[in-house]
Short mmCIF file of C-alpha atoms in Angstrom, two decimals:
data_model
loop_
_atom_site.label_atom_id
_atom_site.label_comp_id
_atom_site.label_asym_id
_atom_site.label_seq_id
_atom_site.Cartn_x
_atom_site.Cartn_y
_atom_site.Cartn_z
CA MET K 6 -77.74 -15.71 -87.91
CA GLN K 7 -78.51 -16.80 -84.37
CA SER K 8 -79.95 -20.38 -83.74
CA ILE K 9 -82.83 -19.52 -81.52
CA ASN K 10 -86.53 -20.33 -81.21
CA GLN K 11 -88.12 -17.44 -83.14
CA PHE K 12 -91.85 -18.36 -82.49
CA VAL K 13 -93.56 -17.32 -79.28
CA GLU K 14 -97.32 -17.98 -78.85
CA LEU K 15 -99.09 -15.17 -76.97
CA PRO K 16 -101.75 -16.74 -74.66
CA LEU K 17 -103.64 -13.46 -74.34
CA PHE K 18 -106.66 -14.25 -76.55
CA ALA K 19 -107.50 -17.82 -75.56
CA GLU K 20 -110.94 -16.79 -74.38
CA LYS K 21 -111.73 -15.69 -78.01
CA ASN K 22 -110.21 -18.85 -79.44
CA ILE K 23 -107.71 -16.78 -81.45
CA THR K 24 -104.13 -18.06 -81.70
CA VAL K 25 -101.47 -15.25 -82.00
CA VAL K 26 -97.82 -16.27 -82.57
CA ILE K 27 -95.11 -13.69 -82.89
CA LYS K 28 -92.14 -14.48 -85.13
CA ARG K 29 -89.10 -12.83 -83.66
CA GLU K 30 -87.15 -11.68 -86.63
CA ASP K 31 -85.60 -9.19 -84.22
CA LEU K 32 -83.42 -12.12 -82.91
CA LEU K 33 -81.80 -12.93 -86.26
CA HIS K 34 -78.65 -10.88 -85.55
CA PRO K 35 -77.37 -8.93 -82.56
CA PHE K 36 -76.85 -5.79 -84.52
CA ILE K 37 -78.53 -6.08 -87.99
CA SER K 38 -82.13 -6.27 -86.81
CA GLY K 39 -85.01 -8.21 -88.28
CA ASN K 40 -86.11 -6.96 -91.61
CA LYS K 41 -82.92 -5.02 -92.17
CA PHE K 42 -81.02 -8.24 -92.07
CA ARG K 43 -83.27 -9.61 -94.82
CA LYS K 44 -83.13 -6.44 -96.84
CA LEU K 45 -79.37 -6.11 -96.81
CA LYS K 46 -78.58 -9.78 -97.44
CA TYR K 47 -78.73 -9.77 -101.27
CA ASN K 48 -77.67 -6.14 -101.60
CA ILE K 49 -74.42 -6.88 -99.87
CA LEU K 50 -73.86 -9.90 -102.12
CA ALA K 51 -74.61 -7.75 -105.16
CA ALA K 52 -72.18 -5.02 -104.06
CA GLN K 53 -69.46 -7.63 -103.63
CA ALA K 54 -70.33 -9.33 -107.03
CA GLN K 55 -70.00 -5.88 -108.78
CA GLY K 56 -66.67 -5.23 -107.14
CA LYS K 57 -67.88 -2.22 -105.23
CA SER K 58 -66.04 -1.45 -101.94
CA THR K 59 -68.47 1.17 -100.69
CA ILE K 60 -72.13 1.19 -99.77
CA LEU K 61 -73.98 4.52 -99.75
CA THR K 62 -77.49 4.97 -98.37
CA PHE K 63 -79.87 7.48 -96.90
CA GLY K 64 -81.62 7.86 -93.47
CA GLY K 65 -82.80 9.98 -90.60
CA ALA K 66 -81.28 10.66 -87.22
CA TYR K 67 -82.58 7.45 -85.50
CA SER K 68 -82.83 5.21 -88.64
CA ASN K 69 -82.74 1.44 -88.05
CA HIS K 70 -81.53 1.16 -91.64
CA ILE K 71 -78.53 3.46 -91.05
CA ALA K 72 -77.46 1.53 -88.03
CA ALA K 73 -77.92 -1.86 -89.76
CA THR K 74 -76.09 -0.79 -92.97
CA ALA K 75 -73.15 0.48 -91.08
CA TYR K 76 -72.63 -2.86 -89.20
CA ALA K 77 -73.43 -5.05 -92.20
CA ALA K 78 -70.77 -3.09 -94.28
CA LYS K 79 -68.26 -3.52 -91.54
CA GLU K 80 -69.02 -7.20 -91.15
CA ASN K 81 -68.48 -7.73 -94.88
CA GLY K 82 -65.34 -5.62 -95.19
CA LEU K 83 -67.08 -2.72 -97.03
CA LYS K 84 -66.99 1.03 -96.42
CA ALA K 85 -70.26 2.74 -95.61
CA ILE K 86 -71.46 6.24 -96.24
CA GLY K 87 -74.71 7.65 -94.72
CA VAL K 88 -76.38 10.55 -96.18
CA ILE K 89 -78.34 11.91 -93.16
CA ARG K 90 -81.45 14.07 -93.25
CA GLY K 91 -80.99 17.21 -91.17
CA GLU K 92 -77.98 19.55 -91.50
CA GLU K 93 -78.52 20.60 -87.91
CA LEU K 94 -77.11 17.33 -86.80
CA GLN K 95 -73.68 18.22 -88.18
CA ASN K 96 -72.34 19.46 -84.82
CA SER K 97 -74.47 17.27 -82.49
CA TRP K 98 -74.60 13.83 -83.86
CA GLN K 99 -72.19 12.58 -81.27
CA ARG K 100 -75.07 12.76 -78.74
CA ASN K 101 -77.30 10.65 -80.97
CA THR K 102 -76.99 6.94 -79.97
CA THR K 103 -77.88 5.66 -83.46
CA LEU K 104 -75.41 7.81 -85.31
CA GLN K 105 -72.76 7.28 -82.65
CA LYS K 106 -72.98 3.51 -83.10
CA ALA K 107 -72.99 3.73 -86.90
CA HIS K 108 -69.87 5.85 -86.61
CA GLU K 109 -68.21 3.40 -84.38
CA ASP K 110 -69.00 0.79 -86.94
CA GLY K 111 -67.11 2.78 -89.55
CA MET K 112 -69.84 4.75 -91.43
CA GLN K 113 -68.91 8.13 -92.78
CA PHE K 114 -71.70 10.79 -92.62
CA LYS K 115 -72.81 13.49 -95.04
CA PHE K 116 -75.52 15.71 -93.44
CA ILE K 117 -77.81 17.59 -95.77
CA SER K 118 -80.84 19.74 -95.47
CA ARG K 119 -84.37 18.41 -95.65
CA GLU K 120 -84.83 20.25 -98.92
CA ALA K 121 -81.82 18.59 -100.47
CA TYR K 122 -82.73 15.20 -99.00
CA ARG K 123 -85.98 15.22 -101.13
CA GLN K 124 -83.69 15.04 -104.10
CA LYS K 125 -82.16 11.66 -103.00
CA GLU K 126 -83.64 9.74 -105.93
CA GLU K 127 -82.78 12.20 -108.66
CA GLU K 128 -80.04 11.21 -111.14
CA ASN K 129 -78.20 14.60 -110.89
CA PHE K 130 -78.07 14.34 -107.01
CA ILE K 131 -76.70 10.79 -107.25
CA GLU K 132 -74.03 11.99 -109.79
CA ARG K 133 -72.95 14.75 -107.39
CA LEU K 134 -72.52 12.22 -104.62
CA LYS K 135 -70.40 10.07 -106.96
CA ASN K 136 -68.21 13.06 -107.74
CA GLU K 137 -67.71 13.59 -104.08
CA PHE K 138 -67.23 10.02 -102.84
CA GLY K 139 -66.26 7.99 -105.89
CA GLU K 140 -68.06 4.86 -106.99
CA PHE K 141 -70.42 3.17 -104.62
CA TYR K 142 -73.33 0.67 -104.41
CA LEU K 143 -76.47 2.51 -103.75
CA VAL K 144 -79.05 1.18 -101.26
CA PRO K 145 -82.21 3.39 -101.17
CA GLU K 146 -83.69 4.80 -97.99
CA GLY K 147 -85.17 2.12 -95.87
CA GLY K 148 -83.36 -0.44 -97.91
CA THR K 149 -86.35 -1.32 -100.21
CA ASN K 150 -85.48 -2.53 -103.71
CA SER K 151 -85.95 -5.74 -105.69
CA LEU K 152 -83.12 -7.48 -103.85
CA ALA K 153 -84.52 -6.32 -100.44
CA ILE K 154 -87.88 -7.83 -101.36
CA LYS K 155 -86.15 -11.15 -102.37
CA GLY K 156 -84.59 -11.16 -98.98
CA CYS K 157 -87.77 -10.46 -97.17
CA GLU K 158 -89.56 -13.28 -99.02
CA GLU K 159 -87.37 -15.64 -96.86
CA ILE K 160 -89.15 -14.39 -93.62
CA ILE K 161 -91.99 -16.68 -94.59
CA THR K 162 -91.40 -20.59 -94.82
CA GLN K 163 -93.50 -23.57 -95.43
CA ASN K 164 -94.04 -23.89 -91.57
CA ASP K 165 -95.92 -20.71 -91.72
CA GLU K 166 -98.63 -22.03 -94.11
CA GLN K 167 -100.65 -23.15 -91.04
CA PHE K 168 -101.52 -19.46 -90.32
CA ASN K 169 -104.67 -17.80 -91.74
CA ILE K 170 -103.50 -14.23 -91.16
CA ILE K 171 -99.98 -12.75 -91.31
CA CYS K 172 -99.45 -9.26 -89.86
CA CYS K 173 -96.48 -6.96 -90.69
CA SER K 174 -95.74 -3.42 -90.00
CA VAL K 175 -95.21 -1.17 -93.09
CA GLY K 176 -92.74 1.73 -93.65
CA THR K 177 -91.52 1.73 -97.32
CA GLY K 178 -93.50 -1.44 -98.20
CA GLY K 179 -90.54 -3.71 -98.97
CA THR K 180 -90.92 -6.10 -96.04
CA VAL K 181 -94.63 -6.67 -96.46
CA SER K 182 -94.18 -7.10 -100.17
CA GLY K 183 -91.74 -9.99 -99.59
CA VAL K 184 -94.22 -11.40 -97.08
CA ILE K 185 -96.97 -11.19 -99.64
CA ASN K 186 -94.95 -12.72 -102.38
CA ALA K 187 -94.00 -15.71 -100.15
CA SER K 188 -97.61 -16.25 -98.83
CA VAL K 189 -100.04 -18.82 -99.98
CA LEU K 190 -103.27 -17.55 -101.63
CA GLN K 191 -105.53 -18.69 -98.86
CA GLN K 192 -103.70 -16.58 -96.37
CA ARG K 193 -104.59 -12.88 -95.71
CA ILE K 194 -101.79 -10.38 -95.18
CA ILE K 195 -102.40 -7.24 -93.17
CA GLY K 196 -99.85 -4.49 -93.31
CA PHE K 197 -100.10 -1.99 -90.55
CA SER K 198 -98.92 1.40 -91.78
CA ALA K 199 -96.56 3.38 -89.50
CA LEU K 200 -97.04 6.43 -91.88
CA LYS K 201 -99.98 8.88 -92.20
CA GLY K 202 -101.82 8.68 -95.48
CA ASP K 203 -102.96 6.01 -97.87
CA PHE K 204 -100.24 6.13 -100.54
CA LEU K 205 -98.47 2.86 -99.36
CA LYS K 206 -101.04 0.72 -101.06
CA ALA K 207 -100.10 2.02 -104.47
CA GLU K 208 -96.37 1.55 -103.70
CA ILE K 209 -96.92 -2.13 -102.61
CA GLN K 210 -99.01 -2.87 -105.72
CA LYS K 211 -95.90 -2.11 -107.74
CA MET K 212 -93.99 -4.92 -105.94
CA VAL K 213 -96.49 -7.74 -105.70
CA LYS K 214 -98.63 -9.80 -107.97
CA LYS K 215 -101.04 -11.27 -105.52
CA GLU K 216 -104.18 -9.73 -104.17
CA ASN K 217 -104.51 -11.40 -100.80
CA TRP K 218 -103.45 -8.37 -98.71
CA GLU K 219 -104.54 -5.05 -97.37
CA VAL K 220 -102.98 -1.95 -95.70
CA ASN K 221 -104.53 -0.84 -92.39
CA ASN K 222 -104.05 2.93 -91.83
CA ASP K 223 -105.80 3.21 -88.50
CA PHE K 224 -102.85 2.84 -86.10
CA HIS K 225 -100.14 5.18 -87.23
CA PHE K 226 -100.59 7.38 -84.13
CA GLY K 227 -100.13 10.63 -86.05
CA GLY K 228 -97.44 9.49 -88.54
CA TYR K 229 -93.93 8.25 -88.85
CA ALA K 230 -92.00 8.35 -85.68
CA LYS K 231 -94.99 9.79 -83.77
CA VAL K 232 -95.98 8.18 -80.54
CA THR K 233 -98.52 8.82 -77.82
CA GLU K 234 -98.72 8.05 -74.19
CA GLU K 235 -101.31 5.35 -74.93
CA LEU K 236 -98.85 3.61 -77.26
CA VAL K 237 -96.00 3.85 -74.81
CA ARG K 238 -98.15 2.32 -72.02
CA PHE K 239 -99.29 -0.51 -74.40
CA ILE K 240 -95.64 -1.42 -75.32
CA ASN K 241 -94.56 -1.37 -71.66
CA ASP K 242 -97.51 -3.47 -70.64
CA PHE K 243 -96.91 -5.91 -73.52
CA LYS K 244 -93.26 -6.27 -72.47
CA GLN K 245 -94.23 -6.87 -68.85
CA LYS K 246 -96.73 -9.66 -69.83
CA THR K 247 -94.69 -11.35 -72.49
CA GLN K 248 -91.10 -10.36 -71.87
CA ILE K 249 -90.97 -9.32 -75.59
CA PRO K 250 -89.85 -5.78 -76.34
CA LEU K 251 -91.53 -3.86 -79.19
CA ASP K 252 -90.28 -0.86 -80.97
CA PRO K 253 -92.46 2.31 -81.01
CA ILE K 254 -92.11 3.16 -84.72
CA TYR K 255 -93.25 -0.04 -86.36
CA THR K 256 -93.96 -3.27 -84.51
CA GLY K 257 -95.45 -1.61 -81.41
CA LYS K 258 -98.03 0.09 -83.65
CA MET K 259 -98.73 -3.21 -85.50
CA MET K 260 -99.25 -5.21 -82.21
CA PHE K 261 -101.51 -2.35 -80.81
CA GLY K 262 -103.59 -2.42 -83.98
CA LEU K 263 -103.78 -6.21 -83.96
CA TYR K 264 -105.00 -6.26 -80.28
CA GLN K 265 -107.66 -3.68 -81.11
CA MET K 266 -108.93 -5.71 -84.04
CA ILE K 267 -109.09 -8.86 -81.99
CA LYS K 268 -110.96 -7.11 -79.16
CA LEU K 269 -113.55 -5.94 -81.78
CA ASP K 270 -113.98 -9.53 -82.92
CA THR K 271 -112.62 -8.80 -86.39
CA PHE K 272 -111.38 -12.40 -86.82
CA ALA K 273 -113.44 -15.51 -86.61
CA PRO K 274 -113.00 -18.00 -83.73
CA GLY K 275 -110.22 -20.54 -84.51
CA THR K 276 -108.16 -17.98 -86.58
CA LYS K 277 -104.41 -18.52 -86.40
CA ILE K 278 -102.43 -15.22 -86.63
CA LEU K 279 -98.74 -14.81 -87.26
CA ALA K 280 -97.29 -11.39 -86.36
CA ILE K 281 -93.80 -10.54 -87.68
CA HIS K 282 -91.53 -8.79 -85.25
CA THR K 283 -89.33 -6.76 -87.62
CA GLY K 284 -86.88 -5.44 -84.99
CA GLY K 285 -85.91 -1.84 -84.66
CA LEU K 286 -85.23 -1.97 -80.95
CA GLN K 287 -82.02 0.14 -81.21
CA GLY K 288 -84.23 3.16 -81.73
CA ILE K 289 -85.88 2.94 -78.25
CA THR K 290 -82.98 4.96 -76.59
CA GLY K 291 -83.40 7.79 -79.06
CA MET K 292 -87.20 7.78 -78.71
CA ASN K 293 -86.88 7.94 -74.88
CA SER K 294 -84.85 11.09 -75.19
CA ILE K 295 -87.76 12.65 -77.14
CA LEU K 296 -90.30 11.39 -74.71
CA LYS K 297 -88.32 12.81 -71.82
CA LYS K 298 -88.37 16.22 -73.37
CA LYS K 299 -92.17 16.01 -73.73
CA ASN K 300 -92.62 14.80 -70.12
CA LEU K 301 -94.22 11.53 -71.36
CA PRO K 302 -93.66 8.00 -69.81
CA LEU K 303 -90.47 6.34 -71.07
CA LEU K 304 -90.26 3.02 -72.87
CA HIS K 305 -88.91 0.24 -70.69
CA ILE K 306 -85.63 -1.12 -72.11
#
């Protein structure tokens, strides 16, 4: 873990007497980014304690989790297998920067159809994978399980009790669940969903016991991995003003949503807000290749 100042106050809302501080979890590790570092920490230790030499997990073409798992396994002397959604990638993955880096870090791939991918949590499907690859330690898609939540609880420390609001992007719900568990009751936790639909609330409820939280579904920009020109321009403008890069899948949407809420005077004057930067910057190159095909502005790297 790098020794670096993780807290950056954003002087953009002084006129509203709102304090916004961004906690740069993206700087924890050069290759295992932000919440993925937290999620994998105790899973790696569990795999080693169980004597497992291989980690198997799931993800899509530009998955932060795939990239992080490959490097974490390499760093800890373990083998890694990535079951990748989309059999069409079988002959073209070398042109995908995320998968290319994961391969360089030693990950072995198995490409499967989207239909087969939907079976990833079924016992029979897992057994077939064991027959093919032998014994492995299974980490679910996105990395969320009880050990991941334990790791994400370490995002929040006693120093963070000064904040009234803590904001976090939400994908599978593991990271925000850890943040909720580690929060104090007088704090309000706002999870900004990167996915379309309101099902995440029910998932998070399974992983937490506190009720000081909510999920905001207003800033998903069309759903997972969907971006618009407005979002790209916001992320580029944010970087120009703050020198802080945001990823377009998670943290960019969270910060966009937070800015809109502040502009609409959602928070009382004097409110102190902590926004968690969960990383994911490795996916910008892949997103730019998609934006280029759509003749949309590119994200500044």
